[in-house]
């Protein structure tokens, strides 16, 4: 089908999207799990503040977090300048910046999913592990973490999906540079802004959807496995 | 058409860059004529597609001819009422105090004139970006500079990039450059280097009589004063 | 007397339930096991939780083997995993994401080899878990879960083992297999234990040292035998039925003929055969329903124990006659009113208490 | 004989565990209770789950009181909630979001008033749940959870009640309070029950009709008394110890003197007092360790039963002598080897079996 | 503080945002719970398809779902025409359309949260309820639903938040009409499109954040209550 003969530029956008979305998962994973756990299990000063900050990207139009990232991490930004000058790292206008933008946007989803899952872990099991001589750290890794696996997987798939669809923050923070930051959504947006670009946009939409389906399918398999390990019925059929 | 059972009103769909100007004119118009003005500001593409799908618009003001043509091709406009309302100019800007020398000439080595990125609207979808590409091509600078161009969602974002020093240069409308206190205008592109920058206006097919009245009012001295205040020039002036 | 194994003085207020427990459990040379006995909802599990550290009391002090685990007054609160207090939870609390093997190894693997008091296979065999090693907890039966929980706690080789009704849903055969093992754990490895059960016989199979708790208060603690006379222990007596406990010293034995001889004050008792050495002191329990009375000594009968005494009290409860006989120790015999009537037994009458050897149970030591 | 209460023929393959159970439980006029007895992991809970519908067997047929609940061959599978089969889960399965009261009322409220066989307060009082009504399950002790689960199932007034070790973590006092109630439920309300327990005495307190399961197979079912002679029942015998069961008919009684008279063949037995009417037939159990032997009839002794017989076998097991006496029925007496030696008992000797009235337990009917 | 003296138009945007976000919660609630439950507990033909469709809005740039909604529910749209002509209901270009747009965007979040929570409900409790004579429907309402309350609350707060921040789909579907569809994010956008509008945009950002915090706080209270009811430790402190 002609509809599916993609130009090199489109394939580049596809590959870039995959790269960014995978790194977005990686980037949200550890902080997401940590913050989710913290919010589920600990009381500390500034908890509400932390929770609010994590959720902000969800609440604001994506342009705003994008703009804030620019102020913070742009080459002239407070942190970005330092990163650039001391470490030689540039995030603005690079694919790394795109990863950061989508990670920030995905973080609330990841954190909420993990938090929900951790809350539902029976804290009696953690206590049991401790009576068997496991330190808090070990309990976290050997009990809490595996038992919240379904939540972590949900969080990661949401992060991946969000990254695939992230547009506003990305274009605001790193712009639309072909081959560097033009992910699928940016490419799709470009086509929708051109009269008669609908067909091309549709091609890319199909591509996006296929990618998302593959990710969804993979996550389903992982989740079923995790659930089976937990002895949950939903893991069986 | 049937003022008997409804308060008279006119619905104006205008490109987002006209938000302030149309807002002020609408307020005056309401006071003068007792007709309520309802406005919707978004990207020209979005507005055009909404009108195509039956949005209750009476008047459409686009930021370029393309989307006006798009609707005209679909017979959604009152062709007779269409005319170019406003004009604008394309300028090169730099962050405040970081101006550099440029000659609008084919022999000038534009790529060497500054270090860093050049921001403008997305080259394929945002009108300013499209004009910018035309100019850069006409001046023979395109190949040397194209890898350093950052496309943005709209001109405002380009301006922000430049104002923050993220981009060493930007190509934006004169109207934007004029009101920006954090950037310097380096030079204006020759109007001949790109298609004429015009904001066409037209009444939507099947609109109420008030639409034509409002379009007429846009040409009035009161309206012109407001447009000038925001840096627009009337088309053909 | 050695230093106390456990000193405990804690308070916890949970609204409708208030725990206020002070307790000192002594160490003994034969290994220290204390039974914790009390009705449903009396606070047994709560007390164990506080010892293990999984429940925080409002205030109090816990010293185990001279080590202070908790002292709210001084701000001491040893973290759970450093207490080395193993807890077999009443509801097993197995890790659902690990196999039975993974559960068993959880604490075991954290130990240096030198600290492992049990072999993995040893515990697996004892608890008959071999065929279940690859199962997940969700695939286990109630009793299987309990066995895994017990094995998991044992394999973690704790310094103090808290057992919360560990055999409640096991059949008699498994009980009879695990109880002697626990006895060996206590005697040979010297792991002190607190054993919670609503079944007094299960406790007495392991120990005579007992604490009785009701409504969050320790009613009494110490030796079961001493305690029986305390009249605070209504709830205990309630569940025991009118049984007799006697303190005896082993004076002789014959393996071939399957009996032992023991002295209780001036009386000589024939007991079922036991491995315990001559000279050992312990208690035996004789259910009141297993003591028959006779007017004279009887020959030509398999009943070996015929202890003379004087009737000191007679009570009729629910068609049953409880006759208290002063035979050096006080013995209660439960007979029918008809037998009382037939024998015309009255207070101050001399009688013989007839006790079958096989009807006598050991406390603390078993066969 | 009435139509069977339960006809069951099912198969379930869970890999390492295969259940293959065929069973017919008879209805009886005095109310139908069947005990289900078997070692840990034998498939008791699985069987109950299949009856209730919470576990789907691979194939099979279940008929309860003439109503077909499941027939995989005919594609019949009555939904769980229409089976009207109540199940007291071994791990209680209380609803964590409801209070104790909410849990108790869950099924109760779904009933029309006419279908409510118990009063809410009646159950609450029996199970001593009054002070806990506002508690949440997470705030309950192990035994409290079990009581709520039992109450919840009773209040739903099921047509068949499945009880999975409902008293496993309750103390003796509560057991002695709940068992007679269950007996009344069976006798007065006629709710048929299947009672799973690893404690045979608990089962025998309720019924003599028994099914024994091991490794997923029903080894035997029917009357406990008949079953004792079956030599397939090693696992059962294992847990019972050498006890004697006798079938008797009540011939007389004296409430005042606290005894009953019953005949067993030619023998007359004195039993503890019971409310049962003269003429009733039932079984009694006499632990072998409670039978003494004598060469001659003895007077002046509280032991009321002196049954003559002939020694038919002598076995020595673990220092204990098991003497089988043919006294019309076969009776096994457990005595010490010393007593055997002292009395010089040999095969074919005439002896008297001495049995204290109070040492005899009732099956099925109790006091 | 002058920064916080809002104009009537801004307050209107605030109120509209609240209205839209609340209705978005209402709109996602029942289908979200139903689909989440379906995906967690049932196997059926087309399950993967349903799951994919629900997730699409997350995966695509928001313009695309917005555009699809426009095509479907616009006054000329397949469904919109019918709705308009037979029932007299207009959703495009009205606040109802804004609710639909953000509900569609929020649906994957809601569904995922509910699905995660339902999966973790002990199916043994549902079986217990059935043995007590409760029909499947009653079991769902009296056991499954209350036990997945934390997930439902998480889903609802995500839906509310997403609605507060929804921009792309909304502006594409219903435009940016003051008083009708101009929610806070659209108002923020409008300001960023006007020279010198940054300060005003910032004011609205602050407003958004405050609103989100209030919502977060309320959800926290609800959740804690739900958890306390479930006897979960996290509900106590
Ligand atoms: N988390 C809690 N919050 C409030 N009360 C509680 C909590 N846990 C237990 N209780 C109450 O504390 C009392 C003691 O409970 P505990 O579990 O210690 O009893 P137990 O002696 O172990 O009983 P059982 O033999 O039934 O297991 C009970 O009355 C119970 O209702
Ligand atoms: N979901 C499952 N998957 C596979 N095997 C299971 C599952 N549930 C139970 N089993 C196995 O089935 C067997 C029977 O279990 P069941 O719960 O019926 O035993 P039970 O007779 O009730 O034992 P207990 O007295 O210990 O409760 C056990 O060996 C158990 O390991
Ligand atoms: Mg307990
Ligand atoms: Mg079971």
XYZ file of C-alpha atoms in Angstrom, chain B residues 12 15 19 48 59 62 98-99 102 107 117-118 123 149 172 178 188 190 198-199 210 217 225 229-231:
26
model
C -14.797 36.138 14.578
C -5.179 33.925 14.002
C -5.554 38.335 19.956
C -9.741 26.689 9.073
C -15.556 36.101 9.941
C -5.998 34.000 8.719
C 24.226 40.634 20.921
C 23.429 42.135 17.585
C 24.268 41.428 8.333
C 27.328 37.553 -1.404
C 21.034 28.456 16.391
C 18.613 30.369 14.229
C 9.604 25.691 8.265
C 17.575 26.194 12.218
C 10.134 36.826 13.202
C 8.851 45.862 17.815
C 14.659 43.481 7.795
C 13.491 42.501 1.607
C -0.703 39.236 4.386
C -3.541 38.539 6.831
C -23.242 41.547 10.611
C -15.393 48.161 10.389
C -5.339 52.901 14.738
C -0.719 50.377 17.823
C 0.111 46.658 17.810
C 2.596 47.107 14.950
